[in-house]
Coordinates of C-alpha atoms and ligand atoms in Angstrom, one line a residue:
M24 CA 19.5 4.0 1.7
R25 CA 16.4 1.8 1.4
I26 CA 12.9 3.5 1.1
L27 CA 9.5 1.9 1.5
G28 CA 7.0 3.6 -0.9
I29 CA 3.3 3.5 -0.4
E30 CA 0.8 4.7 -3.1
S31 CA -3.1 4.8 -2.8
S32 CA -4.1 8.0 -4.7
C33 CA -6.6 6.3 -7.0
D34 CA -7.5 2.7 -7.8
E35 CA -4.1 1.1 -7.3
T36 CA -2.9 0.0 -3.8
A37 CA 0.8 -0.3 -4.1
A38 CA 3.9 -0.8 -1.9
A39 CA 7.6 -1.0 -3.0
V40 CA 11.1 -1.0 -1.6
V41 CA 13.7 0.9 -3.6
E42 CA 17.4 1.2 -2.9
D43 CA 19.1 4.6 -3.2
G44 CA 16.1 5.9 -5.1
R45 CA 17.1 3.9 -8.2
F46 CA 16.9 0.1 -7.7
I47 CA 13.6 -1.7 -7.2
L48 CA 13.9 -4.5 -4.7
S49 CA 10.1 -5.2 -4.6
N50 CA 7.1 -3.6 -6.3
V51 CA 3.7 -4.9 -5.5
I52 CA 0.4 -3.5 -7.0
A53 CA -3.2 -4.5 -6.3
S54 CA -5.6 -2.8 -8.7
S55 CA -9.3 -2.4 -7.9
V56 CA -10.1 -1.6 -11.6
K57 CA -12.5 -4.6 -11.9
E58 CA -14.6 -3.2 -9.1
H59 CA -15.1 0.0 -11.0
Q60 CA -15.7 -1.3 -14.5
A61 CA -19.5 -1.6 -14.1
F62 CA -19.6 2.1 -13.4
G63 CA -17.4 3.3 -16.3
G64 CA -15.0 5.0 -14.0
V65 CA -13.4 5.0 -10.6
V66 CA -16.0 5.2 -7.7
P67 CA -14.2 6.9 -4.8
E68 CA -16.1 5.0 -2.1
I69 CA -15.3 1.7 -3.6
A70 CA -11.6 2.6 -4.2
S71 CA -11.2 3.6 -0.5
R72 CA -12.7 0.3 0.7
Q73 CA -10.5 -1.7 -1.7
H74 CA -7.4 0.1 -0.4
L75 CA -8.5 -0.9 3.1
I76 CA -8.7 -4.6 2.0
S77 CA -5.5 -4.7 0.0
M78 CA -3.1 -2.4 1.9
I79 CA -1.8 -4.8 4.5
P80 CA -1.3 -7.9 2.2
V81 CA 0.4 -5.6 -0.4
L82 CA 2.7 -4.1 2.2
D83 CA 3.5 -7.5 3.7
E84 CA 4.5 -8.9 0.3
A85 CA 6.6 -5.8 -0.5
I86 CA 8.7 -5.9 2.6
S87 CA 8.8 -9.6 3.4
G88 CA 11.2 -10.4 0.5
C89 CA 13.7 -7.7 1.4
G90 CA 14.5 -7.9 5.1
G91 CA 11.2 -6.6 6.5
L92 CA 10.6 -3.2 8.1
D93 CA 13.9 -3.4 10.0
A94 CA 15.8 -3.1 6.7
V95 CA 13.9 0.1 5.7
D96 CA 15.5 3.5 6.4
A97 CA 12.5 5.8 5.6
I98 CA 8.8 5.6 4.6
A99 CA 7.5 7.6 1.7
V100 CA 3.8 8.0 0.9
T101 CA 1.7 9.8 -1.7
A102 CA -0.1 12.7 0.1
G103 CA -1.8 14.0 -3.1
P104 CA -3.2 15.0 -5.5
G105 CA -5.8 12.2 -5.6
L106 CA -9.0 10.9 -4.1
V107 CA -8.8 12.0 -0.4
G108 CA -10.5 8.9 1.0
S109 CA -8.1 6.7 -0.9
L110 CA -5.0 8.8 0.1
L111 CA -6.0 8.6 3.7
V112 CA -5.6 4.8 3.7
G113 CA -2.0 5.0 2.5
L114 CA -1.2 8.0 4.7
M115 CA -2.5 6.4 7.8
T116 CA -0.6 3.2 7.1
A117 CA 2.7 5.1 6.5
K118 CA 2.2 7.3 9.6
T119 CA 1.5 4.3 11.8
L120 CA 4.6 2.5 10.5
A121 CA 6.7 5.6 11.0
W122 CA 5.3 6.1 14.5
I123 CA 5.9 2.6 15.7
T124 CA 9.3 2.2 14.1
G125 CA 10.6 5.7 14.7
K126 CA 11.7 5.8 11.0
P127 CA 11.4 9.1 9.1
L128 CA 8.2 9.9 7.1
V129 CA 8.3 11.6 3.8
G130 CA 5.2 12.9 2.0
V131 CA 5.4 12.7 -1.8
H132 CA 3.6 14.6 -4.5
H133 CA 2.0 12.1 -6.9
L134 CA 3.2 14.0 -10.0
E135 CA 6.8 14.2 -8.7
A136 CA 6.6 10.5 -8.3
H137 CA 5.5 10.0 -11.9
L138 CA 8.3 12.1 -13.1
Q139 CA 10.8 9.9 -11.2
S140 CA 9.4 6.7 -12.7
A141 CA 11.7 7.2 -15.7
F142 CA 14.8 6.8 -13.5
V143 CA 14.1 3.7 -11.5
G144 CA 14.9 0.2 -12.6
W145 CA 15.9 -3.2 -11.2
P146 CA 19.3 -4.3 -10.0
D147 CA 19.6 -6.5 -13.1
R148 CA 18.1 -3.9 -15.4
P149 CA 19.6 -0.6 -14.2
P150 CA 17.7 2.6 -14.9
P151 CA 19.0 5.2 -17.4
D152 CA 20.8 8.2 -16.1
P153 CA 19.1 11.6 -16.4
E154 CA 20.7 14.2 -18.7
Y155 CA 19.8 17.8 -18.3
P156 CA 18.1 19.9 -19.7
Q157 CA 15.1 17.7 -20.4
L158 CA 11.8 18.1 -22.0
A159 CA 9.4 16.0 -19.8
L160 CA 5.9 15.2 -20.8
L161 CA 3.6 14.0 -17.9
V162 CA 0.4 12.4 -19.3
S163 CA -1.9 10.7 -16.9
G164 CA -5.6 10.4 -16.1
G165 CA -5.7 13.8 -14.4
H166 CA -2.8 15.8 -15.9
T167 CA -1.2 16.8 -19.2
L168 CA 1.9 18.8 -18.4
L169 CA 5.0 19.7 -20.5
F170 CA 8.0 20.7 -18.4
H171 CA 11.5 22.0 -19.1
V172 CA 13.7 20.3 -16.5
T173 CA 17.1 21.9 -15.9
A174 CA 18.2 19.9 -12.8
P175 CA 16.6 17.4 -10.4
R176 CA 13.3 18.9 -9.3
Q177 CA 14.1 22.2 -11.1
R178 CA 11.5 22.7 -13.7
T179 CA 9.4 25.2 -15.6
L180 CA 5.9 24.4 -16.8
L181 CA 5.9 25.1 -20.5
G182 CA 2.4 24.0 -21.3
A183 CA -0.7 22.1 -20.1
S184 CA -4.1 20.9 -21.2
R185 CA -6.6 23.7 -21.0
D186 CA -9.4 21.1 -20.5
D187 CA -9.4 17.3 -20.4
A188 CA -6.3 15.5 -19.5
V189 CA -5.1 13.0 -22.1
G190 CA -5.9 9.9 -20.0
E191 CA -9.3 11.4 -19.3
A192 CA -9.8 11.9 -23.1
Y193 CA -9.0 8.3 -23.7
D194 CA -11.3 7.1 -21.0
K195 CA -14.2 9.3 -22.3
A196 CA -13.5 8.2 -25.9
A197 CA -13.7 4.6 -24.7
K198 CA -17.0 5.3 -23.0
I199 CA -18.4 6.9 -26.2
L200 CA -17.4 3.9 -28.2
G201 CA -18.8 1.5 -25.5
L202 CA -15.4 -0.1 -24.8
G203 CA -15.3 -0.1 -21.0
Y204 CA -12.9 1.3 -18.5
P205 CA -10.0 2.2 -18.4
G206 CA -10.0 3.2 -22.0
G207 CA -6.4 4.0 -22.8
R208 CA -5.1 0.5 -23.1
I209 CA -8.2 -0.8 -25.0
I210 CA -8.0 2.0 -27.6
D211 CA -4.3 1.6 -27.9
E212 CA -4.6 -2.1 -28.7
L213 CA -7.5 -1.6 -31.1
A214 CA -5.8 1.3 -32.9
A215 CA -2.8 -1.0 -33.7
G216 CA -5.0 -2.7 -36.4
G217 CA -6.6 0.4 -37.8
D218 CA -6.0 2.9 -40.6
L219 CA -5.3 6.3 -39.0
K220 CA -6.3 8.2 -42.1
R221 CA -9.8 6.7 -42.5
Y222 CA -11.5 8.9 -39.9
P223 CA -9.4 12.0 -39.4
L224 CA -10.2 13.9 -36.2
P225 CA -9.2 17.4 -35.1
V226 CA -6.0 18.2 -33.4
G227 CA -6.8 20.7 -30.6
L228 CA -4.9 24.1 -30.4
R229 CA -2.8 23.1 -33.3
H230 CA -2.3 26.7 -34.5
S231 CA -2.0 28.4 -31.1
P232 CA 1.3 30.0 -30.5
D233 CA 1.7 28.6 -26.9
L234 CA 2.5 25.1 -25.8
D235 CA -0.9 24.3 -24.3
T236 CA -3.1 21.4 -25.5
S237 CA -6.8 20.8 -25.6
F238 CA -8.7 17.5 -25.9
S239 CA -12.3 18.4 -25.3
G240 CA -13.0 19.3 -28.9
L241 CA -11.6 16.0 -30.0
K242 CA -14.1 14.2 -27.6
T243 CA -17.0 16.2 -29.1
A244 CA -15.8 15.4 -32.7
L245 CA -15.7 11.7 -31.8
S246 CA -19.3 11.9 -30.3
Q247 CA -20.5 13.5 -33.5
L248 CA -18.7 11.0 -35.7
V249 CA -20.2 8.1 -33.7
A250 CA -23.7 9.6 -33.9
R251 CA -23.3 10.0 -37.7
L252 CA -21.9 6.5 -38.4
G253 CA -24.4 4.3 -36.5
D254 CA -23.8 1.0 -34.7
E255 CA -23.1 -1.3 -37.6
T256 CA -20.4 0.9 -39.1
I257 CA -18.8 1.6 -35.7
D258 CA -18.5 -2.1 -35.0
R259 CA -17.0 -2.8 -38.4
D260 CA -14.6 0.2 -38.3
L261 CA -13.8 0.3 -34.6
A262 CA -10.1 -0.1 -35.2
H263 CA -10.0 2.7 -37.7
I264 CA -11.9 5.0 -35.4
C265 CA -9.5 4.2 -32.5
A266 CA -6.5 4.8 -34.8
G267 CA -7.9 8.2 -35.9
F268 CA -8.5 9.2 -32.3
Q269 CA -5.1 8.1 -31.2
H270 CA -3.4 9.8 -34.1
A271 CA -5.1 13.1 -33.2
V272 CA -4.0 12.8 -29.6
V273 CA -0.4 11.9 -30.3
T274 CA -0.1 14.5 -33.1
A275 CA -1.3 17.2 -30.6
L276 CA 1.3 16.2 -28.0
I277 CA 4.2 15.7 -30.4
E278 CA 3.6 19.0 -32.3
K279 CA 3.8 20.9 -29.0
M280 CA 6.9 19.0 -27.9
E281 CA 8.5 19.8 -31.3
K282 CA 7.6 23.5 -30.9
A283 CA 9.1 23.4 -27.4
L284 CA 12.4 22.0 -28.8
G285 CA 12.6 25.2 -30.9
Q286 CA 12.3 27.4 -27.8
V287 CA 14.4 25.8 -25.0
P288 CA 17.7 23.9 -25.0
V289 CA 17.1 20.1 -24.5
R290 CA 19.4 17.0 -24.3
Q291 CA 16.8 14.4 -23.3
I292 CA 13.1 13.7 -23.8
V293 CA 11.3 12.0 -21.0
I294 CA 7.7 10.8 -20.8
A295 CA 5.8 9.6 -17.7
G296 CA 2.3 8.9 -16.4
G297 CA -0.3 6.3 -17.4
V298 CA -0.6 7.4 -21.0
A299 CA 3.2 7.1 -21.4
A300 CA 2.4 3.4 -21.8
N301 CA 0.8 4.2 -25.1
S302 CA 2.5 2.4 -28.0
R303 CA 2.0 5.2 -30.6
L304 CA 3.2 7.9 -28.2
R305 CA 6.3 5.9 -27.3
E306 CA 7.1 5.4 -31.0
A307 CA 6.4 9.1 -31.8
C308 CA 8.6 10.3 -28.9
T309 CA 11.5 7.9 -29.9
D310 CA 11.2 9.3 -33.5
L311 CA 11.1 12.9 -32.3
A312 CA 14.2 12.4 -30.2
A313 CA 16.0 10.7 -33.0
R314 CA 15.2 13.5 -35.5
H315 CA 16.7 16.1 -33.0
G316 CA 19.7 13.9 -31.9
L317 CA 18.4 13.6 -28.3
S318 CA 18.2 10.7 -25.9
C319 CA 14.7 9.5 -25.1
I320 CA 13.6 7.9 -21.8
L321 CA 10.5 5.8 -21.9
P322 CA 9.8 4.2 -18.5
P323 CA 8.8 0.5 -18.6
R324 CA 5.0 0.2 -19.1
S325 CA 4.6 -1.3 -15.6
L326 CA 6.1 1.9 -14.1
C327 CA 4.0 4.3 -16.2
T328 CA 0.7 3.6 -14.4
D329 CA 0.4 4.1 -10.7
N330 CA 3.0 2.2 -8.6
A331 CA 4.9 2.7 -5.4
A332 CA 8.4 2.3 -6.7
M333 CA 8.1 5.8 -8.2
V334 CA 6.9 7.1 -4.8
A335 CA 10.0 5.6 -3.1
A336 CA 12.2 7.2 -5.8
A337 CA 10.6 10.6 -5.2
G338 CA 10.9 10.0 -1.5
M339 CA 14.6 9.6 -1.9
L340 CA 14.9 13.1 -3.5
A341 CA 13.0 14.6 -0.6
V342 CA 15.2 12.8 1.9
E343 CA 18.3 14.1 0.1
A344 CA 16.8 17.6 0.4
G345 CA 16.1 17.1 4.1
E346 CA 12.3 17.5 3.5
F347 CA 10.8 15.2 6.1
S348 CA 7.1 15.2 7.1
G349 CA 5.6 15.2 10.6
L350 CA 2.8 12.9 11.8
E351 CA 0.4 15.7 11.0
L352 CA 0.9 15.0 7.3
N353 CA -2.5 15.3 5.5
A354 CA -4.0 14.4 2.2
F355 CA -4.7 16.9 -0.5
A356 CA -7.1 16.4 -3.5
S357 CA -5.6 18.8 -6.0
S358 CA -2.6 21.1 -6.4
T359 CA -2.3 24.2 -8.5
L360 CA 0.9 24.4 -10.5
S361 CA 2.2 27.8 -11.2
R362 CA 3.7 28.5 -14.6
R363 CA 7.1 28.1 -12.9
G364 CA 6.0 24.6 -12.0
G365 CA 9.2 23.8 -10.2
N366 CA 7.9 22.9 -6.8
L367 CA 6.2 19.5 -6.7
S368 CA 7.3 19.0 -3.2
L369 CA 4.6 19.1 -0.6
C370 CA 2.9 22.5 -0.9
P371 CA -0.8 21.7 -0.9
Q372 CA -3.6 23.9 -2.4
Ligands
LIG18 O1 -0.9 7.6 -14.2 P1 -2.2 6.8 -14.1 O2 -2.1 5.3 -13.7 O3 -3.2 7.4 -13.0 C1 -3.3 8.8 -12.8 O4 -2.5 9.3 -12.0 O5 -4.2 9.4 -13.5 O6 -2.9 7.0 -15.5 C2 -4.1 6.4 -15.8 C3 -4.5 6.8 -17.2 C4 -5.9 6.3 -17.6 O7 -6.7 7.4 -18.1 C5 -5.7 5.3 -18.6 O8 -6.7 5.2 -19.6 C6 -4.4 5.8 -19.2 O9 -3.6 6.2 -18.2 N1 -3.6 4.7 -20.0 C7 -3.4 4.8 -21.3 C8 -2.7 3.6 -21.6 N2 -2.5 2.8 -20.4 C9 -3.1 3.6 -19.4 N3 -3.7 5.7 -22.2 C10 -3.3 5.4 -23.5 N4 -2.6 4.3 -23.9 C11 -2.3 3.3 -23.0 N5 -1.7 2.2 -23.4
LIG19 ZN1 -0.8 8.6 -11.5

């Protein structure tokens, strides 16, 4: 089965065609990040307008190389969570295509899509097979969630950030350091050349008995450090400061993952979401898995940040479960995850 995926929840306009939920036949992404850089973050109005400009060319490129719309069996689209004005562009595109072709429409939860990004690949670079139970860490610009996954789409939420998401913490840290937007990749690259012990920063909720995380104290500590050091020292020691910040973030995540491994049975560690592209986090997860004799799935960096291949893959799971959407499918801005956390199919609110 061939699924066309469409993604427009934030600042990436993306379309992809995926075979059997596993093999990427095309994966096209147009980012409007440059348009937002001057504002230090995504401006919803600008993002919506850019989706409007990019959607048709991106779609055209995604389907033209693999038999056009005729070769597609279903159309999957991100319905939320995300920026509503942006989501509406992808939704209206998908609904129009479904209407004129008579093909089934599948609404996808953006977080479900991120979780599937670990298990899609290319025909010449096949994806890894999932092994259950898994410990899955989803780290993006809006979420920091630790799940215990016992079967496809069967998961319990073990822990979450009580305040800022990890990606948000990176973006705010970059702003404090005057590094531009989005901050994650910039700090990651700078940190590679730094000494992580030179400027130690606090690890949030380190001693709490639960599996929650917190990153707002780290942001405050970084602001205070920056105010204390002054411009000249910051410029000189930027790499060390970034390394210290990144060390605190990764330590917070890895310590809670390690604690989780003592509480629930796990065979495989999976990370997903934009921050899963982070070099230090990838190394630390690989190391954690090796120490516990587990397999570790790190999605290719290009599939960690927003893309439509993961939407098509999540769409396949919905198709297999018979969960189709009607043309009344609407966008939703946020979704509350219960502590059970299992249902990331479309249940807005
Ligand atoms: O998943 P994503 O593309 O969008 C959301 O659904 O939020 O994640 C974007 C986030 C941004 O906060 C960005 O700074 C962060 O992922 N990010 C990184 C890296 N690459 C992107 N954070 C740390 N290290 C990276 N290499
Ligand atoms: Zn995302």
